[in-house]
Short mmCIF file of C-alpha atoms in Angstrom, two decimals:
data_model
loop_
_atom_site.label_atom_id
_atom_site.label_comp_id
_atom_site.label_asym_id
_atom_site.label_seq_id
_atom_site.Cartn_x
_atom_site.Cartn_y
_atom_site.Cartn_z
CA MET A 1 0.00 0.00 0.00
CA ALA A 2 2.82 2.38 0.90
CA PHE A 3 4.48 1.56 -2.41
CA ASP A 4 1.40 2.60 -4.37
CA ARG A 5 0.92 5.77 -2.36
CA TYR A 6 4.49 7.02 -2.79
CA SER A 7 4.60 6.02 -6.44
CA SER A 8 1.28 7.70 -7.26
CA LEU A 9 2.09 10.92 -5.41
CA SER A 10 5.53 11.11 -6.99
CA LYS A 11 4.10 10.70 -10.49
CA ALA A 12 1.46 13.33 -9.71
CA VAL A 13 4.16 15.81 -8.68
CA LEU A 14 6.04 15.07 -11.89
CA VAL A 15 2.99 15.60 -14.11
CA VAL A 16 1.73 18.72 -12.33
CA GLY A 17 5.23 20.21 -12.26
CA LEU A 18 5.62 19.79 -16.01
CA VAL A 19 2.12 21.14 -16.63
CA GLY A 20 2.79 24.19 -14.44
CA LEU A 21 6.00 24.92 -16.36
CA ALA A 22 4.30 24.40 -19.72
CA MET A 23 1.54 26.89 -18.85
CA LEU A 24 4.02 29.78 -19.12
CA PRO A 25 5.05 29.37 -22.78
CA VAL A 26 1.64 27.99 -23.77
CA GLY A 27 -0.10 31.08 -22.40
CA ALA A 28 2.29 33.42 -24.23
CA LEU A 29 2.40 31.56 -27.55
CA GLY A 30 -1.35 30.95 -27.56
CA ALA A 31 -1.86 34.70 -27.39
CA LYS A 32 0.72 35.25 -30.12
CA PHE A 33 -1.04 32.90 -32.54
CA GLY A 34 -4.49 34.25 -31.78
CA LEU A 35 -5.83 31.28 -29.81
CA TRP A 36 -6.88 33.63 -27.01
CA HIS A 37 -6.59 37.24 -25.85
CA PHE A 38 -3.29 38.21 -24.27
CA GLY A 39 -5.17 38.73 -21.00
CA ARG A 40 -5.97 35.04 -20.96
CA GLY A 41 -2.33 34.34 -21.72
CA PHE A 42 -1.30 36.28 -18.63
CA GLN A 43 -3.87 34.38 -16.57
CA LEU A 44 -2.29 31.10 -17.66
CA LEU A 45 1.14 32.47 -16.79
CA TYR A 46 0.01 33.53 -13.31
CA THR A 47 -1.79 30.24 -12.75
CA GLY A 48 1.29 28.27 -13.79
CA THR A 49 3.37 30.32 -11.36
CA TYR A 50 1.02 29.74 -8.42
CA VAL A 51 0.74 26.04 -9.20
CA SER A 52 4.53 25.77 -9.39
CA ALA A 53 4.99 27.57 -6.07
CA ALA A 54 2.57 25.26 -4.28
CA LEU A 55 3.98 22.18 -5.94
CA ALA A 56 7.56 23.07 -5.03
CA VAL A 57 6.64 23.08 -1.33
CA LEU A 58 4.56 19.90 -1.47
CA GLY A 59 7.06 18.14 -3.73
CA ILE A 60 10.00 18.84 -1.45
CA ALA A 61 8.00 17.49 1.49
CA LEU A 62 7.15 14.36 -0.49
CA ILE A 63 10.80 13.83 -1.43
CA ALA A 64 11.82 14.12 2.22
CA PHE A 65 9.24 11.53 3.31
CA ALA A 66 10.13 9.21 0.43
CA LEU A 67 13.84 9.30 1.24
CA ARG A 68 13.12 8.78 4.90
CA ALA A 69 11.12 5.70 3.95
CA GLY A 70 13.97 4.46 1.78
CA ARG A 71 12.01 5.05 -1.42
CA LYS A 72 14.62 6.64 -3.69
CA ASP A 73 12.72 5.38 -6.74
CA ALA A 74 9.70 7.46 -5.73
CA ALA A 75 11.84 10.51 -4.97
CA LEU A 76 13.25 10.72 -8.49
CA PRO A 77 10.01 11.59 -10.42
CA ALA A 78 9.04 14.03 -7.68
CA GLY A 79 12.47 15.63 -7.94
CA ILE A 80 11.99 16.19 -11.66
CA GLY A 81 8.58 17.75 -11.00
CA VAL A 82 10.04 20.03 -8.33
CA GLY A 83 12.86 20.97 -10.72
CA ALA A 84 10.30 21.97 -13.35
CA ALA A 85 8.46 24.03 -10.75
CA ILE A 86 11.67 25.81 -9.76
CA VAL A 87 12.40 26.64 -13.40
CA ALA A 88 8.91 28.13 -13.76
CA LEU A 89 9.38 30.19 -10.60
CA ALA A 90 12.77 31.42 -11.81
CA VAL A 91 11.28 32.57 -15.12
CA ALA A 92 8.36 34.29 -13.41
CA GLY A 93 10.71 35.82 -10.85
CA GLY A 94 12.89 37.23 -13.59
CA GLN A 95 9.88 38.89 -15.20
CA TYR A 96 8.74 40.29 -11.86
CA ARG A 97 12.23 41.63 -11.23
CA LEU A 98 11.99 43.59 -14.48
CA THR A 99 8.83 45.31 -13.28
CA THR A 100 10.79 46.67 -10.31
CA THR A 101 14.00 47.63 -12.12
CA VAL A 102 12.90 49.24 -15.40
CA PRO A 103 10.86 52.45 -15.66
CA PRO A 104 7.11 51.93 -16.20
CA ILE A 105 7.03 53.42 -19.70
CA ASN A 106 6.40 51.99 -23.16
CA ASP A 107 7.60 54.73 -25.52
CA ILE A 108 11.39 55.15 -25.83
CA THR A 109 13.33 57.54 -28.05
CA THR A 110 16.90 58.64 -28.56
CA ASP A 111 15.75 62.28 -28.79
CA ILE A 112 13.46 63.17 -25.90
CA GLY A 113 13.49 66.85 -26.86
CA ASP A 114 12.29 66.25 -30.42
CA PRO A 115 11.24 62.60 -30.78
CA PRO A 116 10.75 61.17 -34.29
CA ALA A 117 7.10 61.20 -35.33
CA PHE A 118 5.11 58.29 -36.73
CA ALA A 119 3.61 59.11 -40.13
CA ALA A 120 2.05 55.76 -41.06
CA MET A 121 -0.81 56.18 -38.61
CA GLU A 122 -3.04 53.75 -40.50
CA LEU A 123 -0.96 51.00 -38.88
CA ARG A 124 -2.34 52.08 -35.52
CA GLY A 125 -5.88 52.41 -36.81
CA GLY A 126 -5.40 56.13 -37.34
CA GLU A 127 -4.58 56.67 -33.68
CA PRO A 128 -1.97 59.42 -33.23
CA LEU A 129 0.94 58.79 -30.92
CA GLU A 130 2.00 61.93 -29.13
CA TYR A 131 5.12 61.69 -27.01
CA ASP A 132 4.42 62.31 -23.35
CA PRO A 133 7.14 64.66 -21.98
CA ALA A 134 6.50 63.25 -18.51
CA LYS A 135 8.17 60.04 -19.70
CA SER A 136 11.45 61.76 -20.52
CA GLU A 137 12.67 62.05 -16.93
CA ARG A 138 11.91 58.39 -16.24
CA GLN A 139 13.66 57.38 -19.45
CA GLN A 140 16.75 59.37 -18.55
CA ARG A 141 16.91 57.68 -15.16
CA GLY A 142 16.33 54.20 -16.55
CA TYR A 143 18.21 54.37 -19.85
CA PRO A 144 20.76 57.21 -19.70
CA HIS A 145 22.80 55.59 -22.50
CA ILE A 146 20.07 55.94 -25.14
CA GLU A 147 20.87 58.98 -27.23
CA THR A 148 21.21 60.22 -30.79
CA GLU A 149 23.60 58.23 -32.98
CA ARG A 150 26.13 60.32 -34.91
CA SER A 151 27.17 58.66 -38.15
CA ALA A 152 29.81 59.56 -40.72
CA LEU A 153 27.49 58.26 -43.46
CA ALA A 154 25.66 60.62 -45.77
CA PRO A 155 21.87 60.66 -45.11
CA ALA A 156 21.04 58.56 -48.18
CA GLU A 157 23.62 55.93 -47.20
CA ALA A 158 22.42 55.98 -43.61
CA LEU A 159 18.86 55.38 -44.84
CA GLU A 160 19.95 52.31 -46.80
CA ARG A 161 21.80 50.94 -43.81
CA ALA A 162 18.84 51.65 -41.50
CA VAL A 163 16.46 49.74 -43.78
CA ALA A 164 18.89 46.83 -44.00
CA ALA A 165 19.38 46.76 -40.21
CA ALA A 166 15.63 46.81 -39.59
CA ARG A 167 15.06 43.88 -41.93
CA GLN A 168 17.94 41.91 -40.46
CA LEU A 169 16.29 42.28 -37.05
CA GLY A 170 13.11 40.79 -38.45
CA TRP A 171 11.06 43.98 -38.50
CA ASP A 172 8.39 44.56 -41.12
CA VAL A 173 9.46 47.75 -42.92
CA VAL A 174 6.30 49.56 -44.00
CA ALA A 175 7.69 52.89 -45.25
CA SER A 176 11.01 54.51 -46.02
CA GLY A 177 12.09 57.70 -47.75
CA ALA A 178 11.72 61.44 -47.42
CA GLN A 179 9.44 62.86 -44.76
CA GLY A 180 9.69 66.62 -45.02
CA GLN A 181 13.31 67.61 -44.42
CA ASP A 182 14.16 64.23 -42.95
CA LEU A 183 14.64 60.68 -44.16
CA THR A 184 12.66 58.10 -42.19
CA VAL A 185 12.11 54.39 -41.87
CA GLU A 186 8.94 53.08 -40.26
CA ALA A 187 8.59 49.47 -39.23
CA VAL A 188 6.54 47.09 -37.15
CA ALA A 189 8.24 44.73 -34.69
CA THR A 190 6.47 41.71 -33.22
CA THR A 191 7.62 40.28 -29.90
CA PHE A 192 8.41 36.57 -29.70
CA TRP A 193 6.35 36.04 -26.56
CA PHE A 194 2.69 37.05 -26.74
CA GLY A 195 3.20 38.53 -30.23
CA PHE A 196 2.82 42.12 -29.08
CA ILE A 197 3.08 44.58 -31.96
CA ASP A 198 5.35 47.60 -31.44
CA ASP A 199 5.96 50.49 -33.82
CA VAL A 200 9.43 51.80 -34.68
CA VAL A 201 10.52 54.89 -36.57
CA VAL A 202 14.08 55.84 -37.53
CA ARG A 203 14.76 59.47 -38.44
CA ILE A 204 17.87 60.58 -40.31
CA ARG A 205 18.97 64.20 -40.54
CA ALA A 206 21.95 65.71 -42.26
CA ASP A 207 24.81 66.85 -40.05
CA ASP A 208 28.08 68.66 -40.69
CA THR A 209 29.95 65.39 -40.23
CA GLY A 210 27.40 63.07 -41.85
CA SER A 211 24.07 62.13 -40.28
CA LEU A 212 22.16 62.25 -37.03
CA VAL A 213 20.19 59.02 -36.52
CA ASP A 214 17.33 58.95 -34.03
CA VAL A 215 15.11 56.01 -33.18
CA ARG A 216 11.77 55.73 -31.44
CA SER A 217 10.10 52.49 -30.41
CA ALA A 218 6.62 52.40 -28.85
CA SER A 219 4.28 49.64 -27.72
CA ARG A 220 0.67 49.58 -28.86
CA VAL A 221 -0.64 48.06 -25.63
CA GLY A 222 0.34 48.15 -21.99
CA ARG A 223 1.82 50.77 -19.72
CA SER A 224 5.21 49.17 -19.19
CA ASP A 225 7.26 47.35 -21.80
CA LEU A 226 9.63 45.61 -19.34
CA GLY A 227 12.54 47.17 -21.21
CA ALA A 228 11.59 45.76 -24.63
CA ASN A 229 11.65 49.07 -26.52
CA ALA A 230 14.99 50.16 -25.06
CA ASN A 231 16.48 46.76 -25.90
CA ARG A 232 15.11 47.07 -29.42
CA ILE A 233 16.75 50.46 -29.93
CA ASP A 234 20.04 49.14 -28.57
CA ALA A 235 19.87 46.16 -30.96
CA PHE A 236 19.12 48.40 -33.93
CA LEU A 237 21.94 50.85 -33.25
CA GLU A 238 24.39 48.01 -32.72
CA ARG A 239 23.36 46.47 -36.04
CA PHE A 240 23.43 49.89 -37.75
CA ARG A 241 27.03 50.47 -36.61
CA GLU A 242 28.09 47.15 -38.09
#
């Protein structure tokens, strides 16, 4: 009887631990591919986290009892389940840490005094995107390194390189060319997890030594981007310099 009890509980911990871990990517990818709203995806993520937390405690207790009873065979499946739960908690903890370490903004630009404007407003359903000056102070505190890129390239050459860099990063370039006195590139970037759609604009202006390159990346939903837009600008400028 004891054999059946330990074996059954250990297998249950294994299965539930793997299910709890799987709920995190399933929730995110299901939202990305349109199986459900991203709100439901977050619910699955939170549920998987809570299940993993509870299972980690119960699983460790079960392992202790199994080892005390000399049942190493029953402890192994439970250990795998607890390991899966710990991985899920580590992932969720990393995301929570971001919410406490990055500024709660979702619109980042290299030029907070004169941010590049989005012209292809039909992409956002005609909704204008005005830059909120209140975000500038929080951006400066959180991302002091993000600033205008000075390039030795002529504006036309910088435009070609900007388009190439955007495409290499997997962005969907929707417009490029002259926009008044400036040259601009507008693109749409889709996040891997949840499939959130963010808008990006690159503005190029002539300078005495070549070009001034400014980038703006803004999320369409949410109040905080967990650093995604700043990371996107960093990745673009690094690729542009190459």
